[in-house]
Coordinates of C-alpha atoms and ligand atoms in Angstrom, one line a residue:
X1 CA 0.0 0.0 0.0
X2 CA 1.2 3.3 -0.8
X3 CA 2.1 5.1 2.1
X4 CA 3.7 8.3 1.6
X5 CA 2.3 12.0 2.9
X6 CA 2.9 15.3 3.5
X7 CA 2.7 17.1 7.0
X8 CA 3.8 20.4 7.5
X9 CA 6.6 20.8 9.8
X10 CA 6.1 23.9 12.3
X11 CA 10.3 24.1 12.2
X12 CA 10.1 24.8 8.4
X13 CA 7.2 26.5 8.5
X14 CA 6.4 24.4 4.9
X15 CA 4.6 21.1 4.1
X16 CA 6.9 18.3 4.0
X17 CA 7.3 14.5 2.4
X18 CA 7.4 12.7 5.4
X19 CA 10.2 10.3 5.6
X20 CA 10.4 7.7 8.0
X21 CA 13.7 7.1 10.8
X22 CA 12.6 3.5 10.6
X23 CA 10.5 2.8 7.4
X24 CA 6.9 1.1 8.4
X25 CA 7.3 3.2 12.0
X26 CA 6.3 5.8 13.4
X27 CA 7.2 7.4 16.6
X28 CA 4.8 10.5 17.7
X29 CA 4.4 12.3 21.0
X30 CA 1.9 14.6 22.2
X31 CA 1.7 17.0 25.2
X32 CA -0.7 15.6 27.3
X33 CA -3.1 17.7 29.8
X34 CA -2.0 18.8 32.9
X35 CA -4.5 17.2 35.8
X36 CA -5.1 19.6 38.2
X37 CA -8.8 20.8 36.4
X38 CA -11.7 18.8 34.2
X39 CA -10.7 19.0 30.4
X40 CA -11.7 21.4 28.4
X41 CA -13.1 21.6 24.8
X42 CA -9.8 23.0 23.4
X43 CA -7.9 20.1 25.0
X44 CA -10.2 18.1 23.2
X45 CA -10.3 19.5 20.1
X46 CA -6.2 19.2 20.1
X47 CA -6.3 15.5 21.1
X48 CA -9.1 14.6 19.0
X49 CA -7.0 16.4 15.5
X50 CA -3.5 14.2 17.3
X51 CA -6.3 11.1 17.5
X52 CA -7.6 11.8 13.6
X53 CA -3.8 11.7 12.4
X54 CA -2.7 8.5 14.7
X55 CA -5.8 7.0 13.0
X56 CA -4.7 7.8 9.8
X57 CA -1.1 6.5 10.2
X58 CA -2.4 3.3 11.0
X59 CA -4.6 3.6 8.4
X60 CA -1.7 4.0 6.0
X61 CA 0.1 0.9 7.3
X62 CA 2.4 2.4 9.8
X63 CA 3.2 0.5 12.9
X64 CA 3.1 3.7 15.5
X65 CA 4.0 4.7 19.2
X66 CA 1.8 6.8 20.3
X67 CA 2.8 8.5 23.9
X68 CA 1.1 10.7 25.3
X69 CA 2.2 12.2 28.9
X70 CA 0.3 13.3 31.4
X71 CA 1.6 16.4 33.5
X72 CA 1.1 16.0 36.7
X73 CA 3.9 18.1 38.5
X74 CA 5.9 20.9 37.4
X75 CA 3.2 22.7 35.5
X76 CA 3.3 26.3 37.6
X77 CA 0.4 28.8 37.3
X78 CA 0.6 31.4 34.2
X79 CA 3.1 29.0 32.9
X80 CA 5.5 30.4 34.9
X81 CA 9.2 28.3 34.9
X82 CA 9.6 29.7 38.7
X83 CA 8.4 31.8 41.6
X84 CA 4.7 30.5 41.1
X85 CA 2.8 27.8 42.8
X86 CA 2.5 24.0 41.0
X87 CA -1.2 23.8 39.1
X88 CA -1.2 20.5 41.3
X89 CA 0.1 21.4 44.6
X90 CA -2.1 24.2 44.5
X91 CA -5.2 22.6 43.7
X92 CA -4.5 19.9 46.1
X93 CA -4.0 22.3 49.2
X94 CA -7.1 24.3 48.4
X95 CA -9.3 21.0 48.2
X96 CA -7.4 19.6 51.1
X97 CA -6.9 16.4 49.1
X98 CA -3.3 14.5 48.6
X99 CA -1.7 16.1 45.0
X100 CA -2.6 12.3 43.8
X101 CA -5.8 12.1 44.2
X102 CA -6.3 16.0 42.2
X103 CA -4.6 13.5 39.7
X104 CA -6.2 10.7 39.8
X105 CA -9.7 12.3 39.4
X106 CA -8.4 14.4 36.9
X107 CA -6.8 12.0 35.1
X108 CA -10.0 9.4 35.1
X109 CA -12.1 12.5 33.4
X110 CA -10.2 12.9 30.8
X111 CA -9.9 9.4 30.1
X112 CA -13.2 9.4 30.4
X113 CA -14.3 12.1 28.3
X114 CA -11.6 10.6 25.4
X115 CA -13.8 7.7 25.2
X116 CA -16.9 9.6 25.0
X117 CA -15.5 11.6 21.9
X118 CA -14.3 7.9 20.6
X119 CA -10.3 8.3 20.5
X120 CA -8.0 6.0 20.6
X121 CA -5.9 5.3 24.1
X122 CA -2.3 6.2 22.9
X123 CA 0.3 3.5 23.0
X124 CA 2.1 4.9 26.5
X125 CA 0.8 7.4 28.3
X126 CA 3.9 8.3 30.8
X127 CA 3.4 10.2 34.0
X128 CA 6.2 13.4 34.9
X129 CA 5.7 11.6 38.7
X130 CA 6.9 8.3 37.3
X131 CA 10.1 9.6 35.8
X132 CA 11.3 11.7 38.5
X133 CA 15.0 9.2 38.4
X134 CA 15.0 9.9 34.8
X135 CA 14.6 13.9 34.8
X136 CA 17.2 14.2 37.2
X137 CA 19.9 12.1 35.2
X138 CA 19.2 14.6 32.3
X139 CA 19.5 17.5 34.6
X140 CA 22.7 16.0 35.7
X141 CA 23.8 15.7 31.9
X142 CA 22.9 19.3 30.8
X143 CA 24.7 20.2 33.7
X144 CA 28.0 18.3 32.8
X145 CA 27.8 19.7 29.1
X146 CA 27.5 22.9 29.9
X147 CA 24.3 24.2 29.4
X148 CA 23.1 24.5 33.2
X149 CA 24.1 26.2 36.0
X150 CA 22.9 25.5 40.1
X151 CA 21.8 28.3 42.2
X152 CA 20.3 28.0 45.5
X153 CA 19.4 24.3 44.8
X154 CA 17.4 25.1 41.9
X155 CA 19.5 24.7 38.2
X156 CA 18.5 26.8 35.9
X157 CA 19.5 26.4 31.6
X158 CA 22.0 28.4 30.1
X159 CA 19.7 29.8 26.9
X160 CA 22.4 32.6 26.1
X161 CA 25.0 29.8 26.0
X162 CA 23.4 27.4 23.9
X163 CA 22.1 30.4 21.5
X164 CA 25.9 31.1 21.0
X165 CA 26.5 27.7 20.4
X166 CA 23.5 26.8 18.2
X167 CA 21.1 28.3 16.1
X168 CA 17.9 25.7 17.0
X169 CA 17.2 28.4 20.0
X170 CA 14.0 30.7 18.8
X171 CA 14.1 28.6 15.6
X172 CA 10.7 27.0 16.1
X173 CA 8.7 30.1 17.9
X174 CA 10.3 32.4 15.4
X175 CA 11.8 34.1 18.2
X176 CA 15.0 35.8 19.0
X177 CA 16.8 36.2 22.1
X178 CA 16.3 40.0 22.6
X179 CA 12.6 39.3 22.4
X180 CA 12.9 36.8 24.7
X181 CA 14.7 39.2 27.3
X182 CA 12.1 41.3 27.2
X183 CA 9.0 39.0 27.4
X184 CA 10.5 37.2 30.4
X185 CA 8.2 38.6 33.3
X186 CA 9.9 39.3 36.3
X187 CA 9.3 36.4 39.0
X188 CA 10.1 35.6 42.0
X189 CA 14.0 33.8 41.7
X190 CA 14.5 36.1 39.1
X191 CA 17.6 37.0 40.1
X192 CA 18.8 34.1 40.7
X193 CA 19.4 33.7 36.9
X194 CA 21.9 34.4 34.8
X195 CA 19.7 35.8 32.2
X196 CA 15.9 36.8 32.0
X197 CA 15.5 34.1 29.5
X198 CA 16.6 31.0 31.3
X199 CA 14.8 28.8 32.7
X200 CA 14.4 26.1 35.5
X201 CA 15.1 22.7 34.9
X202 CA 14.7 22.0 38.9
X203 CA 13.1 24.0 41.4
X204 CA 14.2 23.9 44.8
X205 CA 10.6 23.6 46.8
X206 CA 9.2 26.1 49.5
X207 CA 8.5 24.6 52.4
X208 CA 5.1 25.0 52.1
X209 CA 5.5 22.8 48.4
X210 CA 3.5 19.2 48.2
X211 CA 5.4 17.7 45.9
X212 CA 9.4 17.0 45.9
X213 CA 11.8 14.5 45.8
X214 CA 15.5 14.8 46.7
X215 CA 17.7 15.7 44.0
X216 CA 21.4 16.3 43.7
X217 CA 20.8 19.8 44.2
X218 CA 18.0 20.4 46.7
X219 CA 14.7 18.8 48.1
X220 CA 12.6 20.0 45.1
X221 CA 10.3 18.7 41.9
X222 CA 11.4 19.0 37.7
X223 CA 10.4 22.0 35.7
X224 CA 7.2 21.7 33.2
X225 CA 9.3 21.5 30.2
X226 CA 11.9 18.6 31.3
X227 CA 9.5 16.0 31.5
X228 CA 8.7 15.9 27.8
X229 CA 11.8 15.7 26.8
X230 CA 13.0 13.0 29.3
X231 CA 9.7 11.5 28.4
X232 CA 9.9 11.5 24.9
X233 CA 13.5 10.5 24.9
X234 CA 12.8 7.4 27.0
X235 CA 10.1 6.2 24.9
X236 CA 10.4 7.4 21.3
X237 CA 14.5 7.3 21.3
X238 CA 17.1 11.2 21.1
X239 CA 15.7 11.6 18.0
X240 CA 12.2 10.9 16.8
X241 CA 9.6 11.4 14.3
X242 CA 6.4 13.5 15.2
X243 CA 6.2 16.0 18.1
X244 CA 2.8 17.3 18.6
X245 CA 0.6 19.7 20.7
X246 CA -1.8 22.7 20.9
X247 CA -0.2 25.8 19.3
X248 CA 0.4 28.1 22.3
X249 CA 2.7 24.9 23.2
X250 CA 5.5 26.4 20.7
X251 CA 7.0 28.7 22.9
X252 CA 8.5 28.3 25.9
X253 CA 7.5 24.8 26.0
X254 CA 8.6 23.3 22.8
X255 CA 11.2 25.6 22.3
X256 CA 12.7 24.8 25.8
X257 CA 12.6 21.5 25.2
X258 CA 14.2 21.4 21.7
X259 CA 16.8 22.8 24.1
X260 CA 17.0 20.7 26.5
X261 CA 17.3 17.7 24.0
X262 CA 20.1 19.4 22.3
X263 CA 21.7 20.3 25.4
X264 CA 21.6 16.6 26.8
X265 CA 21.5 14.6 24.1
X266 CA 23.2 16.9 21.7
X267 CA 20.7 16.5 18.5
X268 CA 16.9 17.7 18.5
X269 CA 14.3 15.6 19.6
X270 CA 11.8 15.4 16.3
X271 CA 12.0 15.6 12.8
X272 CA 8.4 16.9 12.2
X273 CA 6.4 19.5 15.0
X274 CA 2.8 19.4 14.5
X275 CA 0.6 22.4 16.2
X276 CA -3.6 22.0 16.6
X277 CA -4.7 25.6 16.3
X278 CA -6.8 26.9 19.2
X279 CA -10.4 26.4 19.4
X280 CA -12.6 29.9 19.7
X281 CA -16.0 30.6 20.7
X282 CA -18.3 32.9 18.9
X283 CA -14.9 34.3 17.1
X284 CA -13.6 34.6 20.5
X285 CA -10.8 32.9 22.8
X286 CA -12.6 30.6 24.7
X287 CA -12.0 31.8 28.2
X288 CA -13.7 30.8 31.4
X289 CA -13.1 34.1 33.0
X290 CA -14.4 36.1 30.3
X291 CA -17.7 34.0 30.3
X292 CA -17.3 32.7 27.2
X293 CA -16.4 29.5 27.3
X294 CA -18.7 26.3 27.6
X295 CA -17.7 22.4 29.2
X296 CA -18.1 19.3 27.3
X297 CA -21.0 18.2 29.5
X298 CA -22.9 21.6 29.0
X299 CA -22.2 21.2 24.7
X300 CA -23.9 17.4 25.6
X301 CA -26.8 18.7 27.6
X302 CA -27.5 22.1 26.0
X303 CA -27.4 23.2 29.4
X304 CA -25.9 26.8 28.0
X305 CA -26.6 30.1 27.3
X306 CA -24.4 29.9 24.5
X307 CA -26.2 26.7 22.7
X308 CA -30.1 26.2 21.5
X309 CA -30.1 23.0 22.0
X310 CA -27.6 19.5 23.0
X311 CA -24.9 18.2 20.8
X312 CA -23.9 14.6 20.8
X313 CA -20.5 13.8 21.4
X314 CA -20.2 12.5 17.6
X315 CA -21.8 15.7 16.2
X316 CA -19.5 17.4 18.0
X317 CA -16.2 14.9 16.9
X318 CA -17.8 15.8 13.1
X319 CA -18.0 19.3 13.7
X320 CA -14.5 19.2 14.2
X321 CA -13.3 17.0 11.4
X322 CA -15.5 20.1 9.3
X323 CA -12.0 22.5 10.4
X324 CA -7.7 22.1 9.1
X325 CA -6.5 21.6 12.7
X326 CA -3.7 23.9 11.4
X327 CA -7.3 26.6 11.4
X328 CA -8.5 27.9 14.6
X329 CA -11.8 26.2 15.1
X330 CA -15.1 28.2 16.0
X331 CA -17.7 26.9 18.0
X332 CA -21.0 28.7 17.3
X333 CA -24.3 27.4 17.6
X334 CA -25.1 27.4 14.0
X335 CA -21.9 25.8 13.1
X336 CA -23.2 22.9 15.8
X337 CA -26.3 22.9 14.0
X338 CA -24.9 22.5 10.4
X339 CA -22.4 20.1 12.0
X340 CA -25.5 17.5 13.2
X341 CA -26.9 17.8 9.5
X342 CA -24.2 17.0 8.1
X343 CA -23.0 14.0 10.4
X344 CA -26.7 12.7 10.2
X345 CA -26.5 13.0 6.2
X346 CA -23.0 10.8 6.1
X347 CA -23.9 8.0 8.2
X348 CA -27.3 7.9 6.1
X349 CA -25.3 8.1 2.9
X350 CA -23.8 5.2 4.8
X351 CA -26.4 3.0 5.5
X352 CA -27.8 3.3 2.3
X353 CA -24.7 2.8 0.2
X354 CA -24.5 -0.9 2.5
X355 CA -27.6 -2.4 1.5
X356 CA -27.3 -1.2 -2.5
X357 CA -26.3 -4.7 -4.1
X358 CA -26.1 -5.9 -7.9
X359 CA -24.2 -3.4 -9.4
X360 CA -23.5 -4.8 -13.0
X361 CA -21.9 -2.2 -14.9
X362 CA -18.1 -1.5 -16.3
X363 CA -15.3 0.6 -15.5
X364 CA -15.5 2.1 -18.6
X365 CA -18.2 4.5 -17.8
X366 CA -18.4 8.5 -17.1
X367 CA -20.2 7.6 -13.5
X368 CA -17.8 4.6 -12.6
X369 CA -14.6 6.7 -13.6
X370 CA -16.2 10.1 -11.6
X371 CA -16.5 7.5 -8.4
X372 CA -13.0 6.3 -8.5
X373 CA -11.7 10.4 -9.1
X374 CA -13.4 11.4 -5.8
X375 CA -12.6 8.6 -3.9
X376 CA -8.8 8.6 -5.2
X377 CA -9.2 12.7 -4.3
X378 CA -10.6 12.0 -0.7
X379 CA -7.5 9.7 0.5
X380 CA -5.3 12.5 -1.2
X381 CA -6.7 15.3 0.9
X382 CA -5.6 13.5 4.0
X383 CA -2.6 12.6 2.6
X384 CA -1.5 16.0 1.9
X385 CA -1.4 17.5 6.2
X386 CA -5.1 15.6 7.1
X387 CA -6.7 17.6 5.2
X388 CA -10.1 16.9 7.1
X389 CA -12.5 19.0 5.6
X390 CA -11.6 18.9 2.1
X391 CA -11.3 14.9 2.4
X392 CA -14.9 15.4 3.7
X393 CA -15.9 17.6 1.0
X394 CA -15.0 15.1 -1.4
X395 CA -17.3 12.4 0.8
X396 CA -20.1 14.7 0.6
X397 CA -19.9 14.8 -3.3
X398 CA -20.4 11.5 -3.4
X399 CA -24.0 11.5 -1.5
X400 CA -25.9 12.7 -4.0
X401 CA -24.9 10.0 -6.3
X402 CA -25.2 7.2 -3.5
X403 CA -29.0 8.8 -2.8
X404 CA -29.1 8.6 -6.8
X405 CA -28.4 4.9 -6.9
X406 CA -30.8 3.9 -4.3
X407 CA -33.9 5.8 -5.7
X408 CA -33.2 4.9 -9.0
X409 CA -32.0 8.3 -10.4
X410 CA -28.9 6.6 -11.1
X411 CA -28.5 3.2 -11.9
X412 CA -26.7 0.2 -10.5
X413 CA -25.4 -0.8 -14.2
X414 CA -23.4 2.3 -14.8
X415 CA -21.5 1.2 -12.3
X416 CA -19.1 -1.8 -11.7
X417 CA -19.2 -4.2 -8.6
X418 CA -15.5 -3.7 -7.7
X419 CA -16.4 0.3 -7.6
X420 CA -19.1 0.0 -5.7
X421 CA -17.5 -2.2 -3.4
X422 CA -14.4 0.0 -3.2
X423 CA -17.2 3.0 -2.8
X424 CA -18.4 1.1 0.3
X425 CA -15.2 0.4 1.9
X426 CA -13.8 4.0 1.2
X427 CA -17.1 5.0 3.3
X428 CA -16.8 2.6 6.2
X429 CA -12.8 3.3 6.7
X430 CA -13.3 6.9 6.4
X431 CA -16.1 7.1 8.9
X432 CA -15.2 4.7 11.6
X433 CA -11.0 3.9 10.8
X434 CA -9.9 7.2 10.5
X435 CA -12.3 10.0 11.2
X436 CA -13.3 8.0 14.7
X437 CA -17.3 8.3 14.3
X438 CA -19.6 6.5 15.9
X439 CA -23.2 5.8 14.7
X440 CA -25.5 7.2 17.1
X441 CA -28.5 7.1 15.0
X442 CA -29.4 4.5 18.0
X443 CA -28.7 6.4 21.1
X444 CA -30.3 8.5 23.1
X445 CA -28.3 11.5 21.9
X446 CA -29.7 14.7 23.6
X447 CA -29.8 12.7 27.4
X448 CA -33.8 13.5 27.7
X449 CA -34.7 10.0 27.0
X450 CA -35.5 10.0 23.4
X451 CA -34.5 6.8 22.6
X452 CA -35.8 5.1 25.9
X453 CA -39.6 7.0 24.8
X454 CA -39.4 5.5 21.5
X455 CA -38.3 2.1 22.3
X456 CA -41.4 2.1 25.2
X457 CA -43.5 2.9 22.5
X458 CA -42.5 0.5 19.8
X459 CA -42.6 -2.3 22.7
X460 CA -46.1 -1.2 23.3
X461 CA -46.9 -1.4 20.3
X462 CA -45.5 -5.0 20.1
X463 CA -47.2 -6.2 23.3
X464 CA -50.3 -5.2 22.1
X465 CA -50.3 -6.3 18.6
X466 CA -49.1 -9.8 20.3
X467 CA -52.2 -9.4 22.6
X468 CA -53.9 -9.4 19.6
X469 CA -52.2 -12.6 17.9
X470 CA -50.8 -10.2 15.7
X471 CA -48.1 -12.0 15.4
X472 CA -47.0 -10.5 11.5
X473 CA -46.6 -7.5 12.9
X474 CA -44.8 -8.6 16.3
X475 CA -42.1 -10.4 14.9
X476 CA -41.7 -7.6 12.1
X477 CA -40.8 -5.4 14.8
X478 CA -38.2 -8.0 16.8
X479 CA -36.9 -8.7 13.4
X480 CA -36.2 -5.2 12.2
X481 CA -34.8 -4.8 15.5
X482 CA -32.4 -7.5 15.6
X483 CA -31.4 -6.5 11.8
X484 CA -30.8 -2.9 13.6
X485 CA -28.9 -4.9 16.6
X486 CA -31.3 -4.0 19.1
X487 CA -32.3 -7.0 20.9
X488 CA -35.5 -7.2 22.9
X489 CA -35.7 -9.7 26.0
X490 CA -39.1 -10.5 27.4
X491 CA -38.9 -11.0 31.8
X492 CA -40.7 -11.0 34.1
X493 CA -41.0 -7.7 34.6
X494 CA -41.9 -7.2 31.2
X495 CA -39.7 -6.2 27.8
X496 CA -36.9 -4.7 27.9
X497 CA -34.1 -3.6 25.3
X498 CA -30.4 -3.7 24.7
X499 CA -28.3 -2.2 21.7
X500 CA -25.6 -5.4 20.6
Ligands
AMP1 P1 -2.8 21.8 29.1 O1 -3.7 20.8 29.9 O2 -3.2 23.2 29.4 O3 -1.3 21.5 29.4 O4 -3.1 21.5 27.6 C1 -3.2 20.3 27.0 C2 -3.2 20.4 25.5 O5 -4.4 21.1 25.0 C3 -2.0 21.2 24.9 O6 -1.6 20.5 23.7 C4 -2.6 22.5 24.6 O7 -1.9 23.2 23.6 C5 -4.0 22.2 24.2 N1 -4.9 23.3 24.3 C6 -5.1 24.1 25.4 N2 -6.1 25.1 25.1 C7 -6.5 24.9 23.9 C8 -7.5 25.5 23.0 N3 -8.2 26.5 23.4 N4 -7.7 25.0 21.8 C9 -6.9 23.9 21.4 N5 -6.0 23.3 22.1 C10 -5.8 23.7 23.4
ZN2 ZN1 5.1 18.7 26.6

């Protein structure tokens, strides 16, 4: 199977051919979220893009490691690299709780709400707490080449030194190191630095500090950036193929840690970045503070201001597939709404396409020829960056003519059987393999009990025409239902229903 594609490389700033360190694998790591608060929609929209392109890796043939971390020390408030308080520690000594339980609840929701949105658990999923041995060894060997300096039992990395003695510093943000001097904010320990622009690789704690281990250097806990790189390293190997994450990752984080790889490992740590743009509401940041912003479980229920009515999880997935996730994605109400159409109109498309049999037709015709184009022109989308919605575009192109076939405005011998086999399997790998739907034509999607009121009327209607010996129209229903993989079970208690 052909395999090649193009990604654009954040480094380069172009698209790329993407060539292989190991032909047939792949090695990819994301950013993970940092557990101290429930995920948010832009998380999710970032992990559900990274979750779209490992599907369509696999699809492609690749064997892939997936890791992706989870933060769960080191992270400080404002994204700070010193002088603030630990996202965890903090959260864990307002709720009174130990800093592993904030993470363990934090970290079950978001596995949680990962599976509601139907992505795929990544292949490792290392914790910063677990690798605590590890992050100090490469402290220790960023020290001993020179790029890190103690002070007061925190070490901080040289960025002037390593800018003097390579160009990857600022390469990736686009930013130089006079910019950086002056966007440094002035923290706390501060001054303990040799320049505005360095930052910590280990912070000595406070007293007052949760979380710290002993260290070389002081009782104390890793800085944010470190653990991706140890982590990354550890897994994936020094050098690597795919590093990913949410675009206001690039700098510091990503850039630091391109620093730190060089400066303990002495080469960079991925051949290809990848950056999700951010998700926006109403053409706005989303932004709890501001009041505009709006939690996966409010989007499920409708229970917002913002929203006229609930979104399923899967409408929601499409609605993001409908956006590049190199384009900032805006979540509006009427997008939503044009999102559910047109999720509702594939999987139709879908279940129509599988029961059209007997095609009879040749390659040779215009139709047969104009199938094959789009669905050649569909794969080559996402081939060319995940092209989402233009591989989507291409799907939708071919609904008219699938509608066509089954109502007989187009007919079943212009086409040939490979085709419209090929036309069925393009449909069911793009839906399920690589664009992660679901079919919830089934479920009860708004959570007011649709489905349950329909099924208690339809096994109404089934008791009674059974009642009435009936019995044509009582096994049409159990019939169509078990075709539909709903099975009913009479009790004693009376009927009740389960989706296979
Ligand atoms: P965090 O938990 O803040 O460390 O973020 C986890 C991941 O979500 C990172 O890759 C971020 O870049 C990404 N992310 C955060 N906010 C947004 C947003 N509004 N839109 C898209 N991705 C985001
Ligand atoms: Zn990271």
């Amino acid at each position: 199977m052909e395999n090649k594609f193009n990604i654009y490389n954040s480094l380069t700033r172009k698209k790329e051919a993407f060539n292989p360190i190991i032909e047939g694998r792949i090695g990819m790591y994301v950013c993970g979220p940092t557990v101290y608060s429930d995920v948010h929609l832009g998380n999710c929209r970032t992990f559900v893009s990274f979750d779209v392109i490992y599907r369509y890796l696999l699809h492609l043939g690749y064997t892939v490691r997936y890791v992706r971390n989870i933060t769960d020390v080191g992270h400080l408030e404002g994204d700070a690299d010193s002088g603030a308080e630990d996202k965890i520690s903090k959260k864990a000594r307002l709720e009174q709780l130990e800093p592993m339980e904030v993470v363990q609840h934090y970290t079950n929701g978001f596995h949680k709400m990962m599976q509601i949105f139907n992505a795929l658990p990544p292949s490792i999923e290392p914790r910063a707490t677990g690798h605590i041995i590890e992050q100090i060894e490469m402290v220790q060997e960023i020290i001993d080449n020179g790029f890190a300096y103690e002070k007061n039992g925190s070490v901080y990395f040289d960025t002037i030194k390593f800018a003097k003695s390579n160009d990857a510093y600022g390469k990736l943000s686009g930013r130089v190191i006079d910019d950086l001097l002056v966007e440094t904010r002035d923290l706390k320990n501060q001054a303990e630095k040799n320049h505005p622009s360095d930052f910590a690789i280990w912070i000595k704690a406070d007293p007052s500090h949760l979380m710290r281990w002993n260290s070389p250097w002081s009782v104390g806990f890793p800085g944010w950036h470190l653990e991706c790189s140890v982590m990354s390293t550890k897994y994936l190997g020094k050098t690597f193929d795919i590093h990913g994450g949410g675009n206001d990752l690039k700098f510091p984080h990503h850039e630091n840690e391109i620093a730190q790889n060089f400066g303990a490992c002495k080469c960079a740590p991925a051949n290809y970045w990848t950056h999700t743009n951010m998700l926006l509401m109403n053409g706005k940041k989303m932004s709890k503070s501001d009041g505009n912003s709006i939690t996966p479980e409010e989007l499920f229920t409708g229970n917002s201001e913002h929203i006229s009515k609930g979104y399923s999880p899967m409408v929601i997935r499409f609605f993001m597939l409908q956006s590049h996730y190199r384009s900032t994605l805006d979540l509006t109400d009427a997008a939503l709404l044009a999102g559910e159409k047109g999720y509702r109109r594939l999987m139709e498309a879908n279940d129509v396409l599988m029961k059209l049999e007997n095609a009879t037709g040749s390659t040779d015709t215009e139709f047969d020829k104009e199938i094959n184009s789009l669905i050649n022109q569909a794969f080559e989308h996402m081939s060319d960056d995940f092209n989402t919605p233009m591989a989507l575009a291409r799907l939708f192109e071919l609904v008219p003519k699938i509608n066509g076939l089954k109502d007989g405005h187009l007919s079943l011998t212009d086409i040939s059987a490979d085709t419209l086999k090929r036309l069925k399997e393009t449909f069911k790998v793009f839906i399920y393999d690589i664009f992660g739907l679901k079919d919830e034509s089934l479920a009860a999607t708004n959570g007011n009990g649709t489905m349950d009121g329909l099924m208690n009327l339809i096994i109404d209607i089934r008791q009674s025409a059974r009642a009435n010996k009936d019995w044509g129209t009582s096994d049409k229903i159990r019939d169509t239902l078990n075709e539909l993989k709903i099975l009913l079970k009479d009790g004693k208690d009376g009927t009740s229903w389960v989706k296979e």
